[in-house]
PDB file of C-alpha atoms in Angstrom:
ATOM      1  CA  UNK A   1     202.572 192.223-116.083  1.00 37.00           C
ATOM      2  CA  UNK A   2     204.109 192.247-119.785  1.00 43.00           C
ATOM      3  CA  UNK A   3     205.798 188.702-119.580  1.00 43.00           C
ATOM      4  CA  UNK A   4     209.372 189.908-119.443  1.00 46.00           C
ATOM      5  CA  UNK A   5     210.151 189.937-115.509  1.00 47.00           C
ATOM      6  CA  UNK A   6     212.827 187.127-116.636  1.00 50.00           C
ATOM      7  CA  UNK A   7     214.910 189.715-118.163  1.00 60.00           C
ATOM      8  CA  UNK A   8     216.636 192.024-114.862  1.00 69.00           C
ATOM      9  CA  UNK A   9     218.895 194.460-115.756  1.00 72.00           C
ATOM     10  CA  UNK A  10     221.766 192.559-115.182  1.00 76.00           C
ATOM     11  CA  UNK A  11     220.493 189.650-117.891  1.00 76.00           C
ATOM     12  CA  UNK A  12     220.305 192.330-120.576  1.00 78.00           C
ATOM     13  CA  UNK A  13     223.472 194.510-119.438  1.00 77.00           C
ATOM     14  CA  UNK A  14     225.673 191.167-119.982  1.00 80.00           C
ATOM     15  CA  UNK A  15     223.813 190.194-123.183  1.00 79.00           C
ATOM     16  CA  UNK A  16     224.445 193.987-124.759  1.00 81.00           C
ATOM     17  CA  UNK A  17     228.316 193.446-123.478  1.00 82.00           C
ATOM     18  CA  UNK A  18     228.694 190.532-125.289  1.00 84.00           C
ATOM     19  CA  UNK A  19     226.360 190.668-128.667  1.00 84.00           C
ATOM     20  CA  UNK A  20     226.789 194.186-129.126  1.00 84.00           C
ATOM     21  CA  UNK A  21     224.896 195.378-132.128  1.00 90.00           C
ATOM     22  CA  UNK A  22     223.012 192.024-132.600  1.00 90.00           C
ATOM     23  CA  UNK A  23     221.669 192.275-129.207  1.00 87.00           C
ATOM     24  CA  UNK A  24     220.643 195.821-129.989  1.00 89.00           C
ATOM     25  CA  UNK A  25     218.883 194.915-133.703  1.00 93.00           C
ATOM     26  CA  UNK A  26     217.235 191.698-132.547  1.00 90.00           C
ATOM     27  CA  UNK A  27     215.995 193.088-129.378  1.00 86.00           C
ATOM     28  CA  UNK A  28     214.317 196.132-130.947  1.00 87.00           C
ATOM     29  CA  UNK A  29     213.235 193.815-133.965  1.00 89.00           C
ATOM     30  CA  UNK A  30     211.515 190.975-131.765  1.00 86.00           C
ATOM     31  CA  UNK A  31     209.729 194.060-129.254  1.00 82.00           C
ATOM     32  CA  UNK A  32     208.383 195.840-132.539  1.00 79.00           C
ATOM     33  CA  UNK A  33     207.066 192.640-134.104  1.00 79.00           C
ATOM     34  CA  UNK A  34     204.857 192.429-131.141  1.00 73.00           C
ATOM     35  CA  UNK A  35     207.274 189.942-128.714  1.00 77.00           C
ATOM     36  CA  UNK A  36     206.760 191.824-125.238  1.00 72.00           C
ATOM     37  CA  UNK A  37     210.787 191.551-124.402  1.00 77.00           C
ATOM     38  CA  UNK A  38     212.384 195.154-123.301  1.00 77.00           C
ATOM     39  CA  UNK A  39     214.052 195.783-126.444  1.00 76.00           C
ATOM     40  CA  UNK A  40     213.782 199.789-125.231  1.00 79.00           C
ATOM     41  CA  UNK A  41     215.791 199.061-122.038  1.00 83.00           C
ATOM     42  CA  UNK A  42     218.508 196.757-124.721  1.00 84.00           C
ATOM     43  CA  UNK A  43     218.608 200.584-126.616  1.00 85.00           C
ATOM     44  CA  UNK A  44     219.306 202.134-124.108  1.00 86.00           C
ATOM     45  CA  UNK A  45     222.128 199.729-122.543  1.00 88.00           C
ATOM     46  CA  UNK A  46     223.298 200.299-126.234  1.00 87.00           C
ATOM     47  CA  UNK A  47     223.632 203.925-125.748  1.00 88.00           C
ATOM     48  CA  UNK A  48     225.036 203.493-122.330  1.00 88.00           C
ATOM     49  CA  UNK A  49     227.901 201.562-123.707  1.00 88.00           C
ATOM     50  CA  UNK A  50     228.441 203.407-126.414  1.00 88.00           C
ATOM     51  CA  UNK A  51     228.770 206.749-123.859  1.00 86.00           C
ATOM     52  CA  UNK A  52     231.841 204.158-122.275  1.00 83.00           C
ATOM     53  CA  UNK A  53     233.596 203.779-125.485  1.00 85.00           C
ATOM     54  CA  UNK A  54     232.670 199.884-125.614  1.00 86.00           C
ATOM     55  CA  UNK A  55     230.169 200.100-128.698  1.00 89.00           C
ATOM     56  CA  UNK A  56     230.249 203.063-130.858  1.00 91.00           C
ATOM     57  CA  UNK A  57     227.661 205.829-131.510  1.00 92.00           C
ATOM     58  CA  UNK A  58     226.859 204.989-135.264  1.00 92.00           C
ATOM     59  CA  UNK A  59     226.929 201.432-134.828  1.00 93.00           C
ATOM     60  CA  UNK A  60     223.951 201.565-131.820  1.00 92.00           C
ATOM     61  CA  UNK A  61     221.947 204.049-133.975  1.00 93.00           C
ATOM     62  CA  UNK A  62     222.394 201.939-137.231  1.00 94.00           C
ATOM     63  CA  UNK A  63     221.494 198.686-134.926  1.00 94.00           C
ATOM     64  CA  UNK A  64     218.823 200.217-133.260  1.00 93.00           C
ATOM     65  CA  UNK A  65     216.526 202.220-136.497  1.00 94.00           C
ATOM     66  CA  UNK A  66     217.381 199.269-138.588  1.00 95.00           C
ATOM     67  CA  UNK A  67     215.877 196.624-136.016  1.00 92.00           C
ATOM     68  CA  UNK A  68     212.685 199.006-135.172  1.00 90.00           C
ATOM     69  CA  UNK A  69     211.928 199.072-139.142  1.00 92.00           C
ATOM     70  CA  UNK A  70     212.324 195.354-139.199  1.00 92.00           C
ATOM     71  CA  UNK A  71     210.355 194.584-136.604  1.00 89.00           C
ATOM     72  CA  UNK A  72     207.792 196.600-137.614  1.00 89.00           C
ATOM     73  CA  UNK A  73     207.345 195.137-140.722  1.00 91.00           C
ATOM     74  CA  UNK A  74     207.316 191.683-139.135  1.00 90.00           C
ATOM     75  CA  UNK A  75     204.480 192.876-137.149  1.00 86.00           C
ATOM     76  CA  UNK A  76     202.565 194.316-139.766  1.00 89.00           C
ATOM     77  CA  UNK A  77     202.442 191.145-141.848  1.00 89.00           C
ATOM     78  CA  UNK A  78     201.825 189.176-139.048  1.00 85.00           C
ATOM     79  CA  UNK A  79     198.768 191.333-138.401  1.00 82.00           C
ATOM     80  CA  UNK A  80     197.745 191.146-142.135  1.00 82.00           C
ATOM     81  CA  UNK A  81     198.076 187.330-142.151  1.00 85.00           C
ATOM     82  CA  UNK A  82     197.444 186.388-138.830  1.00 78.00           C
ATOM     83  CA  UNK A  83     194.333 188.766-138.377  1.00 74.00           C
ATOM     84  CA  UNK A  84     192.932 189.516-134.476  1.00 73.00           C
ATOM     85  CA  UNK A  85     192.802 186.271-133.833  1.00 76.00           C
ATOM     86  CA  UNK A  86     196.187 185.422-134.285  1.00 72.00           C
ATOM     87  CA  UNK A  87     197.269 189.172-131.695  1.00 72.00           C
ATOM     88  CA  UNK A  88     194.947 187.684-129.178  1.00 78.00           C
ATOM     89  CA  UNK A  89     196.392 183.978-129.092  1.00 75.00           C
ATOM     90  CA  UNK A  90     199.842 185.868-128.978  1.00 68.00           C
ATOM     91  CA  UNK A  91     198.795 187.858-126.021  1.00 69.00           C
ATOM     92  CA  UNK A  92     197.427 184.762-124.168  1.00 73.00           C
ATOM     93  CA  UNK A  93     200.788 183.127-124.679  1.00 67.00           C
ATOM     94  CA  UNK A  94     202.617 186.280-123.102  1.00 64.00           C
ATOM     95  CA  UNK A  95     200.349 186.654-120.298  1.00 69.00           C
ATOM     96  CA  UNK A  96     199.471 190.049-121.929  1.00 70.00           C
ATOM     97  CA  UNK A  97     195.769 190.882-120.242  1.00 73.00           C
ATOM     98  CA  UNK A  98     193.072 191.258-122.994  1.00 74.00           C
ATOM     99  CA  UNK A  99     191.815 194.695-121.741  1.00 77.00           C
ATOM    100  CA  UNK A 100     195.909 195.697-122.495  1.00 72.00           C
ATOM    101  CA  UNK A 101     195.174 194.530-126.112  1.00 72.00           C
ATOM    102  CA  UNK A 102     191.893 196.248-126.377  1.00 75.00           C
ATOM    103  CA  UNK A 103     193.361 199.748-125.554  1.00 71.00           C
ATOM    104  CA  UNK A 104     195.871 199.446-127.929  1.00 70.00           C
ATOM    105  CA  UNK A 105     192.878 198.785-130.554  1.00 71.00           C
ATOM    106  CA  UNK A 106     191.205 201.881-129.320  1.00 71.00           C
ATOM    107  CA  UNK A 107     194.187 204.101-129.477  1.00 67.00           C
ATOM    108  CA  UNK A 108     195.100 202.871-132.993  1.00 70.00           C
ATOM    109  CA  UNK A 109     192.268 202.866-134.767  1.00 67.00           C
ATOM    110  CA  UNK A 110     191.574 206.326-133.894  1.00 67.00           C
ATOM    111  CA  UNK A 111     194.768 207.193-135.830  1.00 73.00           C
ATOM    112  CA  UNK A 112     196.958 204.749-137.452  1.00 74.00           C
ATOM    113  CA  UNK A 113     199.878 207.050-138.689  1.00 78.00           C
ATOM    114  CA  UNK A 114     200.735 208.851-135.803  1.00 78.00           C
ATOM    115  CA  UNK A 115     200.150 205.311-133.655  1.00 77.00           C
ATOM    116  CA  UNK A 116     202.724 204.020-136.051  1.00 83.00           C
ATOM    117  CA  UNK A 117     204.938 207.438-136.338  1.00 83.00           C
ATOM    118  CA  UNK A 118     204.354 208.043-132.571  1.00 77.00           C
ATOM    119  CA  UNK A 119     203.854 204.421-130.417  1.00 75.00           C
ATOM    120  CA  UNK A 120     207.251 203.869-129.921  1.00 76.00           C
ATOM    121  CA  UNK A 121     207.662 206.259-127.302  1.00 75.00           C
ATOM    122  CA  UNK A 122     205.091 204.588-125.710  1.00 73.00           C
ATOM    123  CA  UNK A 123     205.719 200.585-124.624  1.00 68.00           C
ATOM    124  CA  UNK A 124     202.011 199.249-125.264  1.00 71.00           C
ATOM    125  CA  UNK A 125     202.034 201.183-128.594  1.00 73.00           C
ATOM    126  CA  UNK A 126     205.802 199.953-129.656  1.00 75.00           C
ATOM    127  CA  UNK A 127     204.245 196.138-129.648  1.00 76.00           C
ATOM    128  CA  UNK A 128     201.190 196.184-131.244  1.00 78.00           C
ATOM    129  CA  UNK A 129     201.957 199.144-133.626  1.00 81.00           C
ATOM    130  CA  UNK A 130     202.835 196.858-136.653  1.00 83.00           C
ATOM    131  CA  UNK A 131     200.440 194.064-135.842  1.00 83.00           C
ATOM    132  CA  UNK A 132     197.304 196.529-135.389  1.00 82.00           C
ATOM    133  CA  UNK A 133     198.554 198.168-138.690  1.00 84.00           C
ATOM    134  CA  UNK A 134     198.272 194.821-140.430  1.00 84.00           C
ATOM    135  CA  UNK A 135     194.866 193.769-139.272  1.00 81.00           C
ATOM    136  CA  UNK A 136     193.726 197.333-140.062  1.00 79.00           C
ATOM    137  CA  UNK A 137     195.106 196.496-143.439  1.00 81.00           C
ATOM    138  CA  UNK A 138     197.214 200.077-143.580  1.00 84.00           C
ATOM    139  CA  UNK A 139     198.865 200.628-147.591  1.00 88.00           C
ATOM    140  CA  UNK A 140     202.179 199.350-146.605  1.00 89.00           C
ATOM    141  CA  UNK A 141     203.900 201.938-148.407  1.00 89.00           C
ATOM    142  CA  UNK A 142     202.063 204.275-146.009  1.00 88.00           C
ATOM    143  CA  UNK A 143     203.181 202.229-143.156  1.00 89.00           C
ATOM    144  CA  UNK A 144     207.111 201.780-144.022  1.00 91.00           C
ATOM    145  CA  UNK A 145     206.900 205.576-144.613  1.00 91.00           C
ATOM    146  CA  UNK A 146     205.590 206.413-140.885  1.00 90.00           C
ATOM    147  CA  UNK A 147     207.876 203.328-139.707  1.00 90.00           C
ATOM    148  CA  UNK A 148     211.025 204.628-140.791  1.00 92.00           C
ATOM    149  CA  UNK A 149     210.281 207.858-139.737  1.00 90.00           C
ATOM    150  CA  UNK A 150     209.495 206.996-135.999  1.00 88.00           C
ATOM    151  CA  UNK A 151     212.183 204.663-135.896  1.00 89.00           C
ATOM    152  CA  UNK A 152     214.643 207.571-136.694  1.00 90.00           C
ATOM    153  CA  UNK A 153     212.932 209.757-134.335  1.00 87.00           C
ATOM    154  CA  UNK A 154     212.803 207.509-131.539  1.00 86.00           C
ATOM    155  CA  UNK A 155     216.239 205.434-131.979  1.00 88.00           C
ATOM    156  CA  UNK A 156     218.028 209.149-132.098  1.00 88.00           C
ATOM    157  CA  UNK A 157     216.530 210.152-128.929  1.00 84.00           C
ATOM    158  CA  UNK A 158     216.722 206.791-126.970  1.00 84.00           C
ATOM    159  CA  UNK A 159     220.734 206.618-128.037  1.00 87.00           C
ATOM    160  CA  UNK A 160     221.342 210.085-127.730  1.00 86.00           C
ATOM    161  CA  UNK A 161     220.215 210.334-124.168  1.00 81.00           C
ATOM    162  CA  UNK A 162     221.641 207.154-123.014  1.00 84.00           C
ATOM    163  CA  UNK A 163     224.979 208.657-124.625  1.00 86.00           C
ATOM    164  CA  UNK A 164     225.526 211.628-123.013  1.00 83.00           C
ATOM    165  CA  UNK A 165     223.156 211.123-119.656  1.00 79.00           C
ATOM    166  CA  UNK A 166     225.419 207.634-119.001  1.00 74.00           C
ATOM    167  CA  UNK A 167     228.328 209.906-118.468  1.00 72.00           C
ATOM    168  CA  UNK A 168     226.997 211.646-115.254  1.00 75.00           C
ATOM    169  CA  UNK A 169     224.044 209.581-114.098  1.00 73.00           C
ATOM    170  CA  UNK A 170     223.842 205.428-113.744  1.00 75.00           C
ATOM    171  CA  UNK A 171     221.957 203.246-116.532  1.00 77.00           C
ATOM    172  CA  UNK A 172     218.921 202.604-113.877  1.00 78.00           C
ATOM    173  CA  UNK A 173     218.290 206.578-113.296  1.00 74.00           C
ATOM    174  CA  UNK A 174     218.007 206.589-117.102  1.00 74.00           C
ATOM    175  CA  UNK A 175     215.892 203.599-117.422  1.00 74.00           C
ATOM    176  CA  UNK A 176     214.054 205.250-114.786  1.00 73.00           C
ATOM    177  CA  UNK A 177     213.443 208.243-116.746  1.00 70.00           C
ATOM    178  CA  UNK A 178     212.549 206.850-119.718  1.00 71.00           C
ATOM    179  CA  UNK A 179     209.866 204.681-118.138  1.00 64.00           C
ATOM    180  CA  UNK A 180     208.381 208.113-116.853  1.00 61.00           C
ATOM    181  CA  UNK A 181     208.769 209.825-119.772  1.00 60.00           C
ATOM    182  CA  UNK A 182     206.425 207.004-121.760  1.00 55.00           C
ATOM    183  CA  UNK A 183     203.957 208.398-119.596  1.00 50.00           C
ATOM    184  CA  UNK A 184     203.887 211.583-121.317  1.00 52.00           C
ATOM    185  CA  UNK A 185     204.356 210.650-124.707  1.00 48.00           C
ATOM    186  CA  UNK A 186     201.261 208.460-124.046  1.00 47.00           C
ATOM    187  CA  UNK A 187     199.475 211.415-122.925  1.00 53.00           C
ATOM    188  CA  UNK A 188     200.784 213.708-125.815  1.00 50.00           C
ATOM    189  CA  UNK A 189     199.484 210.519-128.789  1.00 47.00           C
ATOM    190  CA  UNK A 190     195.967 210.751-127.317  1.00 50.00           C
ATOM    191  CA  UNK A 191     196.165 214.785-127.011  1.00 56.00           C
ATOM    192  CA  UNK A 192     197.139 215.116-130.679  1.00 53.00           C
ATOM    193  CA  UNK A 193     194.288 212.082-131.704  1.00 52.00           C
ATOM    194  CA  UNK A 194     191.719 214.463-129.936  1.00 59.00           C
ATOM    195  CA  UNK A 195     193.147 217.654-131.193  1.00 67.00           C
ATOM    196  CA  UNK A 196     193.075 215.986-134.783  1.00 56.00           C
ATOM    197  CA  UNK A 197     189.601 214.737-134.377  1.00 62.00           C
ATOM    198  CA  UNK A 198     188.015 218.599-132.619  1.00 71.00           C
ATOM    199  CA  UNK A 199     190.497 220.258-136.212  1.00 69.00           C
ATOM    200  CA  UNK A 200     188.175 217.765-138.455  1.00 69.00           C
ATOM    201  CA  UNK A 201     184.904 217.936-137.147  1.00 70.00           C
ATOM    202  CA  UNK A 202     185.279 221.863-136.204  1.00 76.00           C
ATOM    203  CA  UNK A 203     186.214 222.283-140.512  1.00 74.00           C
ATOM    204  CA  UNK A 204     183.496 220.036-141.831  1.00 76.00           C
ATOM    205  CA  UNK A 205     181.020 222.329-139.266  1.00 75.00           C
ATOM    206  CA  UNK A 206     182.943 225.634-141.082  1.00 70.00           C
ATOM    207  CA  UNK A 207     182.440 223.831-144.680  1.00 71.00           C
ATOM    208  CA  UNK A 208     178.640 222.955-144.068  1.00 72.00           C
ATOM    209  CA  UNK A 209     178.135 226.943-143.258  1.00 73.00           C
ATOM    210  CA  UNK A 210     179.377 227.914-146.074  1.00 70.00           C
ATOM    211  CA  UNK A 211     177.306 225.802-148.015  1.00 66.00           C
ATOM    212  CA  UNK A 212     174.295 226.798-146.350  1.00 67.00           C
ATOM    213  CA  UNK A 213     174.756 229.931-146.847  1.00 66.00           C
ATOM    214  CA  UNK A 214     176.001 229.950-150.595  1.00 64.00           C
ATOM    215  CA  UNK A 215     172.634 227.647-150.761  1.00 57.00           C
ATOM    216  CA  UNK A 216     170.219 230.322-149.352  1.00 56.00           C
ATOM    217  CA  UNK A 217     171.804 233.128-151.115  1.00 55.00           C
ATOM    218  CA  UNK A 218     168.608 234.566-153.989  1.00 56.00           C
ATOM    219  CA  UNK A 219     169.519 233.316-157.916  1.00 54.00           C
TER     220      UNK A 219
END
């Protein structure tokens, strides 16, 4: 489990009703600085709502970008700070199982910027992201640039289809969807890692023939 069964659908429905954007911005904020609460499903209620006429459009995307960014950053200094140590006490506290926290490791330090760009389509990703970042000690210029750009990217999509799908289908079909969707995008980070990693090793083999053979070419 990730710690949040607390939170049912109902909790989070009647918190986005009544906090509107806050709800939104803090919910994101707190999942991205590496607090396991479902600020996706918030984002989406957001959307939802704002499909109803009760929130608008702007105002959820606005909330929603400016709360991943914020977050993020949160997480990344906590990480810098903090150190491993500090992700694993966190984790503990959360009732977040170690070998969860180890695979996020793995996945990020295979490729930082497109964990950052790319994790938060994918709910183990979206916590540690900025934390693992931190400890990794990332350029934070490189980091904000990557976290602004997947927080645009993925608070567009989340709203967007929580918009228009909460017009014909109910807010659990499209929580539903999401979930399975997280799925793929997990599968589609570690394809592009591996396709990254066979592109590099394939040109360094490429470069090294070309040497060689420059090398045993007759002065």
């Amino acid at each position: 489990t990730m710690g949040w069964e607390f939170f049912s659908l109902e909790t989070l429905q009647e918190l986005a009703r009544q906090y509107g954007y806050g709800a939104i911005f803090f919910g994101i904020a707190l999942e991205n600085a590496g607090i396991p609460i479902p600020g996706e499903t918030i984002t989406l209620l957001g959307g939802f709502l704002a499909g109803s006429g009760d929130l608008s459009y702007g105002g959820v995307l606005i909330a929603a970008i400016a709360g991943a960014v914020m977050g993020d950053s949160c997480g990344y200094w906590v990480g810098r700070w903090g150190g491993w140590p500090l992700l694993t006490r966190a984790a503990k506290l959360f009732n977040i199982p170690q070998e969860k926290l180890d695979q996020a490791r793995h996945k990020f330090s295979k490729n930082g910027a497109a964990a950052v760009f790319l994790g938060r389509f994918v709910t183990l990703l979206r916590i540690f992201a900025g934390p693992m970042a931190g400890i990794v000690r990332m350029p934070y210029g490189k980091f904000l640039l990557y976290n602004i750009g997947g927080a645009s990217v993925w608070a567009t999509i989340t709203v967007s289809l929580a918009y228009f799908l909460g017009r014909v289908v109910t807010i659990e079909q499209i929580i539903a969807w999401t979930t399975q969707f997280s799925w793929f995008a997990l599968a589609a980070v570690v394809g592009m890692v591996a396709i990254y990693f066979v592109f590099q090793f394939l040109q360094k083999r490429f470069e090294q023939t070309i040497e060689s053979t420059i090398g045993d070419r007759p002065q």
